[in-house]
PDB file of C-alpha atoms in Angstrom:
ATOM      1  CA  MET A   1      49.204 -30.064 107.585  1.00 85.00           C
ATOM      2  CA  THR A   2      50.673 -33.382 108.697  1.00 95.00           C
ATOM      3  CA  ILE A   3      50.701 -33.912 112.465  1.00 97.00           C
ATOM      4  CA  ARG A   4      54.106 -35.217 113.561  1.00 98.00           C
ATOM      5  CA  VAL A   5      53.907 -37.712 116.425  1.00 98.00           C
ATOM      6  CA  LEU A   6      56.501 -39.205 118.766  1.00 98.00           C
ATOM      7  CA  LEU A   7      55.666 -42.442 120.610  1.00 98.00           C
ATOM      8  CA  ALA A   8      57.140 -42.901 124.096  1.00 97.00           C
ATOM      9  CA  ASP A   9      56.329 -46.251 125.725  1.00 94.00           C
ATOM     10  CA  ASP A  10      58.455 -49.081 127.091  1.00 93.00           C
ATOM     11  CA  GLN A  11      56.246 -51.684 125.386  1.00 92.00           C
ATOM     12  CA  ALA A  12      57.562 -52.229 121.879  1.00 95.00           C
ATOM     13  CA  LEU A  13      54.387 -54.014 120.782  1.00 94.00           C
ATOM     14  CA  LEU A  14      52.197 -51.074 121.813  1.00 92.00           C
ATOM     15  CA  ARG A  15      54.486 -48.630 120.010  1.00 95.00           C
ATOM     16  CA  ALA A  16      54.353 -50.778 116.882  1.00 96.00           C
ATOM     17  CA  THR A  17      50.557 -50.972 117.055  1.00 94.00           C
ATOM     18  CA  PHE A  18      50.202 -47.225 117.483  1.00 95.00           C
ATOM     19  CA  ARG A  19      52.678 -46.568 114.672  1.00 97.00           C
ATOM     20  CA  ILE A  20      50.725 -48.720 112.222  1.00 97.00           C
ATOM     21  CA  LEU A  21      47.492 -46.969 113.163  1.00 96.00           C
ATOM     22  CA  ILE A  22      48.886 -43.436 113.039  1.00 97.00           C
ATOM     23  CA  ASP A  23      50.802 -43.959 109.806  1.00 97.00           C
ATOM     24  CA  SER A  24      47.636 -45.370 108.200  1.00 97.00           C
ATOM     25  CA  VAL A  25      45.944 -41.950 108.090  1.00 97.00           C
ATOM     26  CA  GLU A  26      46.905 -39.175 105.703  1.00 95.00           C
ATOM     27  CA  ASP A  27      47.205 -36.311 108.186  1.00 96.00           C
ATOM     28  CA  MET A  28      49.617 -37.945 110.674  1.00 97.00           C
ATOM     29  CA  THR A  29      53.036 -39.550 110.746  1.00 98.00           C
ATOM     30  CA  VAL A  30      55.231 -41.063 113.453  1.00 98.00           C
ATOM     31  CA  VAL A  31      58.605 -39.323 113.375  1.00 98.00           C
ATOM     32  CA  ALA A  32      60.310 -41.171 116.243  1.00 98.00           C
ATOM     33  CA  GLU A  33      59.928 -43.649 119.110  1.00 98.00           C
ATOM     34  CA  ALA A  34      61.317 -43.800 122.637  1.00 97.00           C
ATOM     35  CA  ALA A  35      61.451 -46.648 125.149  1.00 96.00           C
ATOM     36  CA  ASP A  36      61.808 -44.510 128.282  1.00 95.00           C
ATOM     37  CA  GLY A  37      61.389 -40.942 129.475  1.00 94.00           C
ATOM     38  CA  ARG A  38      64.990 -39.909 129.030  1.00 95.00           C
ATOM     39  CA  GLU A  39      64.983 -41.062 125.423  1.00 96.00           C
ATOM     40  CA  ALA A  40      61.629 -39.301 124.925  1.00 97.00           C
ATOM     41  CA  VAL A  41      63.134 -35.975 125.982  1.00 96.00           C
ATOM     42  CA  ASP A  42      66.140 -36.416 123.687  1.00 97.00           C
ATOM     43  CA  ARG A  43      64.061 -37.504 120.705  1.00 97.00           C
ATOM     44  CA  THR A  44      61.576 -34.676 121.230  1.00 98.00           C
ATOM     45  CA  ALA A  45      64.398 -32.128 121.230  1.00 97.00           C
ATOM     46  CA  GLU A  46      65.760 -33.713 118.045  1.00 97.00           C
ATOM     47  CA  HIS A  47      62.536 -34.101 116.058  1.00 97.00           C
ATOM     48  CA  ARG A  48      60.284 -31.315 117.466  1.00 97.00           C
ATOM     49  CA  PRO A  49      57.044 -33.331 117.079  1.00 97.00           C
ATOM     50  CA  ASP A  50      53.619 -31.719 117.325  1.00 95.00           C
ATOM     51  CA  VAL A  51      52.385 -34.381 119.750  1.00 96.00           C
ATOM     52  CA  VAL A  52      54.160 -36.805 122.083  1.00 97.00           C
ATOM     53  CA  ILE A  53      52.142 -39.823 123.181  1.00 96.00           C
ATOM     54  CA  MET A  54      53.725 -40.453 126.575  1.00 95.00           C
ATOM     55  CA  ASP A  55      53.302 -43.500 128.778  1.00 92.00           C
ATOM     56  CA  ILE A  56      53.165 -42.302 132.372  1.00 89.00           C
ATOM     57  CA  ARG A  57      55.007 -45.348 133.741  1.00 87.00           C
ATOM     58  CA  MET A  58      58.387 -46.094 132.156  1.00 89.00           C
ATOM     59  CA  PRO A  59      61.801 -47.204 133.439  1.00 86.00           C
ATOM     60  CA  ASN A  60      64.618 -44.756 134.206  1.00 85.00           C
ATOM     61  CA  THR A  61      62.912 -41.391 133.650  1.00 88.00           C
ATOM     62  CA  ASP A  62      59.121 -41.786 133.899  1.00 89.00           C
ATOM     63  CA  GLY A  63      56.488 -39.986 131.865  1.00 92.00           C
ATOM     64  CA  VAL A  64      55.869 -37.283 134.465  1.00 90.00           C
ATOM     65  CA  ALA A  65      59.529 -36.267 134.667  1.00 93.00           C
ATOM     66  CA  ALA A  66      59.874 -36.452 130.886  1.00 95.00           C
ATOM     67  CA  THR A  67      56.800 -34.257 130.430  1.00 93.00           C
ATOM     68  CA  ALA A  68      58.193 -31.690 132.868  1.00 92.00           C
ATOM     69  CA  ALA A  69      61.537 -31.676 131.066  1.00 95.00           C
ATOM     70  CA  ILE A  70      59.932 -31.176 127.655  1.00 95.00           C
ATOM     71  CA  CYS A  71      57.478 -28.507 128.796  1.00 90.00           C
ATOM     72  CA  SER A  72      60.212 -26.533 130.557  1.00 89.00           C
ATOM     73  CA  ARG A  73      62.047 -25.900 127.282  1.00 92.00           C
ATOM     74  CA  PRO A  74      60.875 -22.737 125.476  1.00 89.00           C
ATOM     75  CA  GLU A  75      61.983 -24.117 122.132  1.00 94.00           C
ATOM     76  CA  LEU A  76      59.527 -27.011 122.568  1.00 92.00           C
ATOM     77  CA  ALA A  77      56.531 -24.803 123.399  1.00 86.00           C
ATOM     78  CA  ASP A  78      54.673 -26.033 120.312  1.00 88.00           C
ATOM     79  CA  THR A  79      54.951 -29.689 121.350  1.00 93.00           C
ATOM     80  CA  HIS A  80      51.928 -31.082 123.189  1.00 91.00           C
ATOM     81  CA  ILE A  81      52.010 -34.098 125.493  1.00 92.00           C
ATOM     82  CA  LEU A  82      49.233 -36.698 125.406  1.00 91.00           C
ATOM     83  CA  ILE A  83      49.559 -38.951 128.463  1.00 88.00           C
ATOM     84  CA  LEU A  84      48.637 -42.653 128.396  1.00 85.00           C
ATOM     85  CA  THR A  85      47.124 -43.678 131.726  1.00 79.00           C
ATOM     86  CA  THR A  86      43.942 -44.735 133.513  1.00 67.00           C
ATOM     87  CA  PHE A  87      41.828 -41.875 134.854  1.00 58.00           C
ATOM     88  CA  GLU A  88      40.384 -43.762 137.768  1.00 53.00           C
ATOM     89  CA  ASN A  89      43.515 -45.435 139.071  1.00 56.00           C
ATOM     90  CA  ASP A  90      46.610 -43.404 138.278  1.00 58.00           C
ATOM     91  CA  ALA A  91      47.477 -40.937 141.032  1.00 64.00           C
ATOM     92  CA  ASN A  92      50.283 -39.563 138.843  1.00 69.00           C
ATOM     93  CA  VAL A  93      47.788 -37.900 136.504  1.00 69.00           C
ATOM     94  CA  ALA A  94      47.742 -34.785 138.687  1.00 69.00           C
ATOM     95  CA  ALA A  95      51.533 -34.626 138.628  1.00 76.00           C
ATOM     96  CA  ALA A  96      51.528 -34.956 134.846  1.00 78.00           C
ATOM     97  CA  LEU A  97      49.065 -32.089 134.574  1.00 75.00           C
ATOM     98  CA  ARG A  98      51.253 -29.913 136.781  1.00 74.00           C
ATOM     99  CA  ALA A  99      54.190 -30.861 134.579  1.00 80.00           C
ATOM    100  CA  GLY A 100      52.404 -29.505 131.517  1.00 81.00           C
ATOM    101  CA  ALA A 101      50.538 -32.425 129.901  1.00 84.00           C
ATOM    102  CA  SER A 102      47.838 -31.321 127.477  1.00 82.00           C
ATOM    103  CA  GLY A 103      45.626 -34.408 127.421  1.00 79.00           C
ATOM    104  CA  PHE A 104      45.040 -37.882 128.839  1.00 79.00           C
ATOM    105  CA  LEU A 105      44.004 -41.248 127.407  1.00 80.00           C
ATOM    106  CA  GLY A 106      43.430 -44.728 128.798  1.00 79.00           C
ATOM    107  CA  LYS A 107      45.563 -47.468 127.259  1.00 80.00           C
ATOM    108  CA  GLY A 108      42.436 -49.338 126.204  1.00 81.00           C
ATOM    109  CA  VAL A 109      41.296 -46.443 124.009  1.00 82.00           C
ATOM    110  CA  SER A 110      39.724 -47.246 120.644  1.00 88.00           C
ATOM    111  CA  PRO A 111      41.637 -46.440 117.437  1.00 92.00           C
ATOM    112  CA  GLU A 112      39.105 -43.760 116.508  1.00 91.00           C
ATOM    113  CA  VAL A 113      39.410 -42.015 119.882  1.00 86.00           C
ATOM    114  CA  LEU A 114      43.220 -42.151 119.771  1.00 90.00           C
ATOM    115  CA  LEU A 115      43.379 -40.495 116.359  1.00 93.00           C
ATOM    116  CA  SER A 116      40.747 -37.920 117.298  1.00 88.00           C
ATOM    117  CA  SER A 117      42.606 -37.116 120.520  1.00 87.00           C
ATOM    118  CA  ILE A 118      45.891 -36.584 118.673  1.00 92.00           C
ATOM    119  CA  ARG A 119      44.167 -34.133 116.333  1.00 90.00           C
ATOM    120  CA  THR A 120      42.494 -32.389 119.267  1.00 83.00           C
ATOM    121  CA  VAL A 121      45.707 -31.921 121.233  1.00 85.00           C
ATOM    122  CA  ALA A 122      47.659 -30.838 118.154  1.00 87.00           C
ATOM    123  CA  ASP A 123      44.990 -28.233 117.432  1.00 79.00           C
ATOM    124  CA  GLY A 124      44.847 -26.980 121.032  1.00 67.00           C
ATOM    125  CA  ASP A 125      41.080 -27.534 121.182  1.00 59.00           C
ATOM    126  CA  ALA A 126      39.115 -29.302 123.946  1.00 49.00           C
ATOM    127  CA  LEU A 127      41.384 -31.770 125.694  1.00 57.00           C
ATOM    128  CA  LEU A 128      39.095 -33.824 127.898  1.00 57.00           C
ATOM    129  CA  SER A 129      35.484 -34.824 128.146  1.00 52.00           C
ATOM    130  CA  PRO A 130      33.481 -33.014 130.826  1.00 54.00           C
ATOM    131  CA  THR A 131      33.398 -36.143 133.014  1.00 54.00           C
ATOM    132  CA  ALA A 132      37.129 -36.730 132.707  1.00 58.00           C
ATOM    133  CA  THR A 133      37.834 -33.049 133.329  1.00 58.00           C
ATOM    134  CA  ARG A 134      35.863 -32.982 136.576  1.00 57.00           C
ATOM    135  CA  ALA A 135      37.417 -36.222 137.829  1.00 61.00           C
ATOM    136  CA  LEU A 136      40.907 -35.056 136.945  1.00 62.00           C
ATOM    137  CA  ILE A 137      40.545 -31.600 138.458  1.00 61.00           C
ATOM    138  CA  THR A 138      38.990 -32.977 141.639  1.00 61.00           C
ATOM    139  CA  ARG A 139      42.038 -35.198 142.085  1.00 62.00           C
ATOM    140  CA  PHE A 140      44.376 -32.374 141.102  1.00 60.00           C
ATOM    141  CA  LEU A 141      42.960 -29.994 143.692  1.00 58.00           C
ATOM    142  CA  ALA A 142      43.279 -32.675 146.368  1.00 57.00           C
ATOM    143  CA  THR A 143      46.944 -33.245 145.554  1.00 56.00           C
ATOM    144  CA  PRO A 144      49.667 -31.388 147.503  1.00 52.00           C
ATOM    145  CA  GLY A 145      51.749 -28.957 145.477  1.00 54.00           C
ATOM    146  CA  THR A 146      49.013 -27.505 143.289  1.00 51.00           C
ATOM    147  CA  ASP A 147      49.615 -23.908 144.367  1.00 52.00           C
ATOM    148  CA  GLU A 148      52.104 -23.308 141.570  1.00 54.00           C
ATOM    149  CA  PHE A 149      49.325 -22.805 139.001  1.00 53.00           C
ATOM    150  CA  LEU A 150      47.008 -20.824 141.273  1.00 54.00           C
ATOM    151  CA  ALA A 151      46.071 -17.668 139.397  1.00 55.00           C
ATOM    152  CA  LEU A 152      46.498 -14.395 141.248  1.00 59.00           C
ATOM    153  CA  PRO A 153      43.170 -12.657 141.984  1.00 64.00           C
ATOM    154  CA  ASP A 154      44.311  -9.626 139.984  1.00 75.00           C
ATOM    155  CA  ALA A 155      44.997 -11.836 136.978  1.00 80.00           C
ATOM    156  CA  VAL A 156      41.523 -13.356 137.125  1.00 86.00           C
ATOM    157  CA  LYS A 157      39.967  -9.914 137.558  1.00 85.00           C
ATOM    158  CA  ALA A 158      41.828  -8.778 134.434  1.00 90.00           C
ATOM    159  CA  LEU A 159      39.719 -11.116 132.292  1.00 93.00           C
ATOM    160  CA  THR A 160      36.901  -9.468 130.400  1.00 95.00           C
ATOM    161  CA  ASP A 161      33.385 -10.805 130.943  1.00 94.00           C
ATOM    162  CA  ARG A 162      33.576 -12.652 127.628  1.00 96.00           C
ATOM    163  CA  GLU A 163      37.016 -14.109 128.359  1.00 96.00           C
ATOM    164  CA  ARG A 164      35.750 -15.285 131.743  1.00 94.00           C
ATOM    165  CA  GLU A 165      32.657 -16.816 130.153  1.00 95.00           C
ATOM    166  CA  VAL A 166      34.699 -18.649 127.519  1.00 94.00           C
ATOM    167  CA  THR A 167      37.211 -19.850 130.115  1.00 92.00           C
ATOM    168  CA  VAL A 168      34.453 -21.327 132.267  1.00 91.00           C
ATOM    169  CA  LEU A 169      32.955 -23.212 129.326  1.00 91.00           C
ATOM    170  CA  ALA A 170      36.382 -24.510 128.291  1.00 87.00           C
ATOM    171  CA  ALA A 171      36.953 -25.697 131.865  1.00 83.00           C
ATOM    172  CA  LEU A 172      33.657 -27.574 131.706  1.00 81.00           C
ATOM    173  CA  GLY A 173      35.000 -29.564 128.763  1.00 76.00           C
ATOM    174  CA  LYS A 174      33.356 -27.697 125.910  1.00 82.00           C
ATOM    175  CA  SER A 175      35.125 -27.566 122.545  1.00 80.00           C
ATOM    176  CA  ASN A 176      35.656 -24.315 120.674  1.00 85.00           C
ATOM    177  CA  ALA A 177      32.838 -25.258 118.309  1.00 85.00           C
ATOM    178  CA  GLU A 178      30.463 -25.965 121.201  1.00 89.00           C
ATOM    179  CA  ILE A 179      31.387 -22.701 122.923  1.00 92.00           C
ATOM    180  CA  ALA A 180      30.890 -20.814 119.679  1.00 93.00           C
ATOM    181  CA  ASP A 181      27.457 -22.349 119.210  1.00 95.00           C
ATOM    182  CA  ARG A 182      26.416 -21.592 122.789  1.00 95.00           C
ATOM    183  CA  LEU A 183      27.594 -17.966 122.732  1.00 95.00           C
ATOM    184  CA  VAL A 184      26.716 -17.309 119.065  1.00 95.00           C
ATOM    185  CA  LEU A 185      30.320 -16.570 118.131  1.00 95.00           C
ATOM    186  CA  SER A 186      32.669 -17.892 115.481  1.00 95.00           C
ATOM    187  CA  PRO A 187      35.127 -20.635 116.531  1.00 90.00           C
ATOM    188  CA  LEU A 188      37.966 -18.275 115.557  1.00 92.00           C
ATOM    189  CA  THR A 189      36.647 -15.631 117.951  1.00 96.00           C
ATOM    190  CA  VAL A 190      36.398 -18.221 120.715  1.00 93.00           C
ATOM    191  CA  ARG A 191      39.976 -19.283 120.084  1.00 90.00           C
ATOM    192  CA  SER A 192      41.096 -15.648 120.310  1.00 94.00           C
ATOM    193  CA  HIS A 193      39.312 -15.170 123.641  1.00 95.00           C
ATOM    194  CA  ILE A 194      40.896 -18.328 125.032  1.00 92.00           C
ATOM    195  CA  GLN A 195      44.358 -17.270 123.863  1.00 90.00           C
ATOM    196  CA  ARG A 196      43.984 -13.864 125.505  1.00 94.00           C
ATOM    197  CA  ALA A 197      42.774 -15.483 128.726  1.00 94.00           C
ATOM    198  CA  MET A 198      45.785 -17.816 128.691  1.00 88.00           C
ATOM    199  CA  ASN A 199      48.132 -14.865 128.209  1.00 89.00           C
ATOM    200  CA  LYS A 200      46.571 -12.886 131.054  1.00 91.00           C
ATOM    201  CA  LEU A 201      46.637 -15.876 133.428  1.00 87.00           C
ATOM    202  CA  GLY A 202      50.181 -16.854 132.476  1.00 82.00           C
ATOM    203  CA  VAL A 203      49.435 -20.464 131.564  1.00 80.00           C
ATOM    204  CA  ARG A 204      51.194 -22.566 128.946  1.00 74.00           C
ATOM    205  CA  ASP A 205      48.216 -24.282 127.366  1.00 76.00           C
ATOM    206  CA  ARG A 206      44.530 -25.053 127.598  1.00 78.00           C
ATOM    207  CA  ALA A 207      44.982 -27.821 130.173  1.00 75.00           C
ATOM    208  CA  GLN A 208      46.535 -25.373 132.627  1.00 76.00           C
ATOM    209  CA  LEU A 209      43.812 -22.845 131.808  1.00 83.00           C
ATOM    210  CA  VAL A 210      41.297 -25.438 132.993  1.00 79.00           C
ATOM    211  CA  VAL A 211      43.251 -25.940 136.221  1.00 76.00           C
ATOM    212  CA  VAL A 212      43.356 -22.206 136.920  1.00 81.00           C
ATOM    213  CA  ALA A 213      39.615 -21.924 136.278  1.00 83.00           C
ATOM    214  CA  TYR A 214      38.977 -24.461 139.027  1.00 78.00           C
ATOM    215  CA  GLN A 215      41.666 -23.262 141.425  1.00 76.00           C
ATOM    216  CA  SER A 216      40.603 -19.640 141.204  1.00 80.00           C
ATOM    217  CA  GLY A 217      36.963 -20.484 141.865  1.00 79.00           C
ATOM    218  CA  LEU A 218      35.675 -19.532 138.407  1.00 83.00           C
ATOM    219  CA  VAL A 219      34.395 -23.106 138.188  1.00 79.00           C
ATOM    220  CA  LYS A 220      33.384 -25.538 140.932  1.00 71.00           C
ATOM    221  CA  PRO A 221      34.375 -29.228 140.666  1.00 60.00           C
ATOM    222  CA  HIS A 222      30.758 -30.378 140.305  1.00 60.00           C
ATOM    223  CA  GLN A 223      29.475 -27.439 138.265  1.00 59.00           C
ATOM    224  CA  HIS A 224      27.475 -28.170 135.144  1.00 58.00           C
ATOM    225  CA  PRO A 225      27.601 -26.170 131.892  1.00 54.00           C
ATOM    226  CA  GLY A 226      24.370 -24.423 132.762  1.00 57.00           C
ATOM    227  CA  GLY A 227      25.997 -22.957 135.897  1.00 51.00           C
TER     228      GLY A 227
END
């Protein structure tokens, strides 16, 4: 399957660089570009890409608003947003996560990491490294307006022991393959558990599942995979 990518960034040179890189591999293609958030929303609706690489800071409509607009449309539920930002410095990361972003990258990312991240987000697998996850969630929980994704206690209680266990490991930044290895399950079984947990908790994607795991207390901000 070819992963269809849309590039949204106000820097034409960066878009051109990313396009050359993405189009150089067999399993990806750039289907459209956008110079601001408003254009990104329109082009996404037109082309239905698998992944949108979205700059968080753009003129007119910024990346956060564009992400929210895209993720609010049911017909674009299969489109995943990969935000370009800096983990340590960009306070808008939390807002982008609330808006529905599925992953985050620094603009200085290496070509290998960029391509791997596109594949990861398109596949719905692990979205962030454990370190990035903890830093992001810590900031998220300290940001006003995070109650909208707070899972109801009854919803959390509805998870089976295995679904809860898999959710915790996913929130700690483990990939499906790593979770499968740890729990002696197949990656397909892990994916099924995660999908059922997402359905029960009413979240759109894995990124929001991670948020709920922290907000509901299933995982603590400084918890390590061993507990």
